[in-house]
Each structure stands twice: as C-alpha cells, then as structure tokens.
Short mmCIF file of C-alpha atoms in Angstrom, two decimals:
data_model
loop_
_atom_site.label_atom_id
_atom_site.label_comp_id
_atom_site.label_asym_id
_atom_site.label_seq_id
_atom_site.Cartn_x
_atom_site.Cartn_y
_atom_site.Cartn_z
CA GLY B 1 165.05 158.86 -1.57
CA ALA B 2 165.25 154.84 -1.35
CA VAL B 3 163.89 153.43 -4.84
CA VAL B 4 162.47 149.72 -5.20
CA SER B 5 162.38 148.30 -8.55
CA GLN B 6 159.54 145.49 -9.27
CA HIS B 7 159.49 143.47 -12.46
CA PRO B 8 157.52 143.04 -14.47
CA SER B 9 154.39 145.24 -14.15
CA TRP B 10 151.88 142.60 -15.24
CA VAL B 11 152.35 139.11 -16.46
CA ILE B 12 149.74 136.54 -17.69
CA CYS B 13 150.66 133.07 -18.05
CA LYS B 14 148.96 129.70 -17.82
CA SER B 15 147.88 127.39 -15.65
CA GLY B 16 150.63 125.08 -14.15
CA THR B 17 153.47 127.52 -15.00
CA SER B 18 155.80 129.00 -13.30
CA VAL B 19 156.49 132.92 -13.02
CA LYS B 20 159.43 134.52 -11.09
CA ILE B 21 159.12 138.55 -9.64
CA GLU B 22 162.08 140.43 -9.11
CA CYS B 23 162.10 143.49 -5.93
CA ARG B 24 165.66 145.61 -6.54
CA SER B 25 166.45 148.27 -3.61
CA LEU B 26 168.60 150.32 -6.22
CA ASP B 27 170.31 153.05 -3.95
CA PHE B 28 170.27 150.65 -0.79
CA GLN B 29 170.69 147.64 1.34
CA ALA B 30 167.81 145.74 1.93
CA THR B 31 168.62 143.49 4.70
CA THR B 32 165.09 142.59 4.84
CA MET B 33 161.98 142.53 2.44
CA PHE B 34 158.91 141.64 2.61
CA TRP B 35 155.99 140.19 0.12
CA TYR B 36 152.40 141.25 -0.17
CA ARG B 37 149.24 140.04 -1.99
CA GLN B 38 146.60 142.54 -2.33
CA PHE B 39 142.99 141.24 -3.63
CA PRO B 40 141.32 144.57 -5.13
CA LYS B 41 139.59 146.57 -2.68
CA GLN B 42 141.08 145.05 0.27
CA SER B 43 144.48 146.10 2.24
CA LEU B 44 147.70 144.31 1.89
CA MET B 45 148.43 140.68 3.32
CA LEU B 46 151.84 139.78 4.34
CA MET B 47 152.95 136.68 2.85
CA ALA B 48 156.56 136.31 4.07
CA THR B 49 159.62 137.95 5.04
CA SER B 50 162.53 137.45 3.59
CA ASN B 51 165.95 138.23 5.22
CA GLU B 52 169.09 138.29 3.05
CA GLY B 53 170.96 135.04 3.10
CA SER B 54 168.45 132.75 5.26
CA LYS B 55 164.93 131.36 4.46
CA ALA B 56 162.22 133.12 4.40
CA THR B 57 159.91 132.87 7.26
CA TYR B 58 156.21 132.62 5.40
CA GLU B 59 152.91 133.92 7.30
CA GLN B 60 150.34 131.34 8.42
CA GLY B 61 148.66 129.71 5.46
CA VAL B 62 151.24 130.42 2.79
CA GLU B 63 151.98 127.40 1.32
CA LYS B 64 156.15 128.03 0.59
CA ASP B 65 156.73 125.17 -1.67
CA LYS B 66 154.47 126.90 -3.29
CA PHE B 67 155.62 130.75 -3.00
CA LEU B 68 159.25 130.28 -3.04
CA ILE B 69 160.99 133.58 -2.51
CA ASN B 70 165.08 134.16 -2.42
CA HIS B 71 167.12 136.85 -0.91
CA ALA B 72 170.09 135.52 -2.55
CA SER B 73 171.69 139.40 -2.14
CA LEU B 74 171.48 142.84 -0.47
CA THR B 75 169.65 144.38 -3.17
CA LEU B 76 167.49 141.67 -4.59
CA SER B 77 164.81 139.36 -3.42
CA THR B 78 162.68 136.75 -5.94
CA LEU B 79 158.71 135.12 -5.82
CA THR B 80 158.58 132.57 -7.84
CA VAL B 81 154.88 131.19 -7.90
CA THR B 82 154.99 127.55 -8.70
CA SER B 83 153.05 125.72 -10.83
CA ALA B 84 150.69 128.39 -10.95
CA HIS B 85 146.55 128.54 -10.58
CA PRO B 86 144.38 131.18 -11.36
CA GLU B 87 143.63 131.48 -7.92
CA ASP B 88 146.72 132.70 -7.41
CA SER B 89 145.80 135.91 -9.38
CA SER B 90 146.37 138.64 -7.84
CA PHE B 91 148.48 142.20 -7.25
CA TYR B 92 151.83 141.18 -5.80
CA ILE B 93 153.56 144.03 -3.81
CA CYS B 94 157.11 143.89 -2.20
CA SER B 95 158.88 145.95 0.07
CA ALA B 96 162.23 146.57 1.62
CA ASN B 97 164.05 148.45 4.31
CA SER B 98 167.31 148.65 6.07
CA PRO B 99 168.38 149.22 9.38
CA GLY B 100 168.39 152.31 10.94
CA ASN B 101 165.59 153.14 8.09
CA TYR B 102 162.41 153.66 9.66
CA GLY B 103 160.81 153.79 6.28
CA TYR B 104 159.58 151.05 4.41
CA THR B 105 159.96 151.35 0.58
CA PHE B 106 157.39 149.41 -1.47
CA GLY B 107 158.23 148.55 -5.30
CA SER B 108 155.43 149.32 -7.60
CA GLY B 109 153.51 145.85 -7.59
CA THR B 110 152.90 142.94 -10.06
CA ARG B 111 149.58 142.17 -11.89
CA LEU B 112 149.56 138.27 -12.26
CA THR B 113 147.15 136.29 -14.26
CA VAL B 114 146.77 133.03 -14.50
CA VAL B 115 144.77 131.62 -17.74
CA GLN R 1 146.39 143.20 19.71
CA GLN R 2 147.81 142.98 16.04
CA GLN R 3 144.92 144.96 14.76
CA VAL R 4 144.92 148.48 13.11
CA LYS R 5 141.37 149.01 12.80
CA GLN R 6 140.50 151.91 9.95
CA SER R 7 137.67 154.22 9.22
CA PRO R 8 135.72 155.24 7.43
CA GLN R 9 135.62 152.56 4.71
CA SER R 10 135.21 155.12 2.06
CA LEU R 11 135.14 158.95 2.25
CA ILE R 12 134.09 161.62 -0.20
CA VAL R 13 134.82 165.21 -0.11
CA GLN R 14 134.43 168.35 -1.81
CA LYS R 15 137.28 169.95 -3.31
CA GLY R 16 138.49 172.47 -0.96
CA GLY R 17 137.74 170.23 1.91
CA ILE R 18 139.40 168.28 4.41
CA SER R 19 139.40 164.53 4.74
CA ILE R 20 140.31 162.90 7.96
CA ILE R 21 140.63 159.17 8.27
CA ASN R 22 140.90 157.80 11.46
CA CYS R 23 143.15 154.58 12.58
CA ALA R 24 142.81 152.90 16.33
CA TYR R 25 145.53 150.28 17.74
CA GLU R 26 145.67 148.19 20.67
CA ASN R 27 149.15 147.18 21.31
CA THR R 28 151.04 149.46 22.65
CA ALA R 29 154.26 148.06 21.46
CA PHE R 30 153.84 149.54 18.15
CA ASP R 31 156.67 152.88 18.06
CA TYR R 32 155.93 154.00 13.75
CA PHE R 33 152.95 154.94 12.51
CA PRO R 34 153.21 155.82 8.70
CA TRP R 35 150.05 156.15 6.30
CA TYR R 36 150.41 155.41 2.46
CA GLN R 37 148.68 156.40 -0.47
CA GLN R 38 147.72 154.01 -3.03
CA PHE R 39 146.65 154.82 -6.46
CA PRO R 40 145.12 152.19 -8.54
CA GLY R 41 147.41 149.29 -10.27
CA LYS R 42 150.69 151.06 -8.25
CA GLY R 43 152.00 150.08 -4.78
CA PRO R 44 151.55 152.19 -1.74
CA ALA R 45 153.95 155.34 -1.42
CA LEU R 46 154.58 156.54 2.24
CA LEU R 47 152.90 159.96 2.75
CA ILE R 48 153.97 160.76 6.16
CA ALA R 49 154.89 159.10 9.43
CA ILE R 50 154.77 159.56 13.32
CA ARG R 51 156.34 158.14 16.20
CA PRO R 52 154.22 157.78 19.77
CA ASP R 53 156.84 160.62 21.44
CA VAL R 54 155.65 163.52 18.97
CA SER R 55 151.49 164.20 18.90
CA GLU R 56 151.72 166.27 15.71
CA LYS R 57 153.40 166.26 12.33
CA LYS R 58 152.94 168.18 9.57
CA GLU R 59 153.99 168.02 5.62
CA GLY R 60 152.63 170.42 3.47
CA ARG R 61 148.60 169.93 3.73
CA PHE R 62 149.21 166.07 5.20
CA THR R 63 148.93 165.98 8.77
CA ILE R 64 148.87 163.39 11.59
CA SER R 65 147.37 163.40 14.76
CA PHE R 66 148.13 161.32 17.57
CA ASN R 67 146.77 160.30 20.78
CA LYS R 68 149.07 157.90 22.64
CA SER R 69 146.48 157.33 25.76
CA ALA R 70 143.68 156.78 23.42
CA LYS R 71 146.02 154.74 20.93
CA GLN R 72 144.34 156.90 18.04
CA PHE R 73 146.23 158.49 15.14
CA SER R 74 144.16 160.17 12.36
CA LEU R 75 145.25 161.69 9.04
CA HIS R 76 143.93 165.17 7.89
CA ILE R 77 144.59 166.48 4.38
CA MET R 78 143.45 169.75 4.38
CA ASP R 79 142.43 171.89 0.99
CA SER R 80 141.64 168.09 -1.08
CA GLN R 81 142.36 167.91 -4.70
CA PRO R 82 140.95 165.46 -6.70
CA GLY R 83 144.02 164.33 -7.28
CA ASP R 84 144.20 163.03 -3.82
CA SER R 85 141.79 160.50 -5.24
CA ALA R 86 143.38 157.46 -3.78
CA THR R 87 143.30 154.59 -1.11
CA TYR R 88 145.20 155.19 2.29
CA PHE R 89 146.54 152.80 4.62
CA CYS R 90 147.68 153.76 8.02
CA ALA R 91 149.72 151.16 9.49
CA ALA R 92 152.00 150.64 12.73
CA ARG R 93 155.07 148.84 13.32
CA LEU R 94 156.39 146.82 16.50
CA ASN R 95 159.21 148.12 18.33
CA SER R 96 162.03 145.92 16.41
CA GLY R 97 164.31 147.13 13.90
CA TYR R 98 163.19 144.23 10.98
CA SER R 99 159.14 143.79 12.05
CA THR R 100 156.40 143.94 9.23
CA LEU R 101 153.85 146.42 9.28
CA THR R 102 150.33 145.90 10.31
CA PHE R 103 147.28 148.14 8.00
CA GLY R 104 144.56 148.82 8.58
CA LYS R 105 141.41 148.01 6.04
CA GLY R 106 141.96 151.06 3.53
CA THR R 107 139.54 154.15 3.07
CA MET R 108 139.14 154.92 -0.69
CA LEU R 109 138.97 158.90 -0.42
CA LEU R 110 137.35 160.82 -3.08
CA VAL R 111 137.41 163.91 -3.80
CA SER R 112 134.59 165.46 -6.26
CA PRO R 113 135.85 168.65 -8.25
#
C-alpha cells in the first residue's frame, strides 16, 4: 500500500531557530501533498496544499513566510517553520495523494516543541 | 457548507459492544467519505471509505452506513475491543481530484475491558 514517511517524529528547538520537517511518499508519486496542524484533542487543521513544481496554496490565516513549503519532487515535500516561537509548538502531519488514488495517506506526524 | 459535523465527541463502550459514530454534511458536492483512526502521537490511518453511490460498506468489524438523502454517514464498530480505543475522524472530499479532505472534529472512543 501507499506509504508516507515523515521525519523527524519529534523535535525540540529553541525560539528563533528554524525547523524542517520532511514528508516522503515511498512507493508512489505524490503530485499533491497537504500539511496539517493538530492541537491536543482537536481535529486536523489544514495549513497548506502543495503541488509538485508550483507554489503552495496556504489556508487563510496561515503565514506563508513563517511556514515555508517546498514540493520539489514527486516524492518529497518539506515544511520549514522559520523563526519558531513557543506558540508554534504543535503536532504537524503531512498527507499525500496521487491522481486516480482516492486514498489520502498520512505521515506519522512530527511533534514540534519550541522552548 | 464545507463543514462535516461529527458526534458524539466521546464514547465509552464495553468490550464486545457496538460503537457507533455519526457524521452529517451539507455540501452535496462531496464525493468521498473516509473514516480515519488516530492513536495518540500518530498520524491518522485510513480505516474504511465509501462513495455516495453505495449505501453500505463493510470491512471486517467496521461498517460504513451512508444515507445520501439525509446527508449522513456513520461508522459502526462491531465487537469493539480495547485495542480500538482511539480517536476517530470522519471526513469528506469535494469532487475534485486534488481537493483536500474536510474533517469532523473527532470522537474519542474508549472500549472498556
């Protein structure tokens, strides 16, 4: 089946630093990837949609300069949290799908803690 | 119109019982309705999904019932087990190949031994 690998699974960083999260589709080509943020005991909140080779589409209220998304290949999308602050601490999850595939496969998530 | 309303927020079921989670939607342009299971600290995993031209789909102990006229769908977990304790999300997708999913708010299921 379709597998999406997300790394790291957890990261602690200092305020003001940047953190990069990788999302890879291991056995299929993902033309579209989605990035979500999830707070404890809440649902997934879509942050942005990235299409391979083009700029990401950000949801309203998501700072594109803070959450940089790059989808440079059909198997890799990255989310960089720039100048992280404690309020950016959250669980970030990526998801991928491909044409003709109704299945949206999710990564295992990244727990970001900014101290 | 983009919302998917999920209930209950939490559910406690005895081992062997039936767990039922309900979702309702307004937008008739949704064409794909998956259910996801999420354990703490993990990403959601697809459990089962249905398209609106089918009224019921069963996979093992998991069944989706779909009522197109009422714009409702539900997840039934038969013979619930403690290992089923997790958060369950229903979702819906607009009929566009690259559209994102709209998620319900989730149901925390606890199956007591």
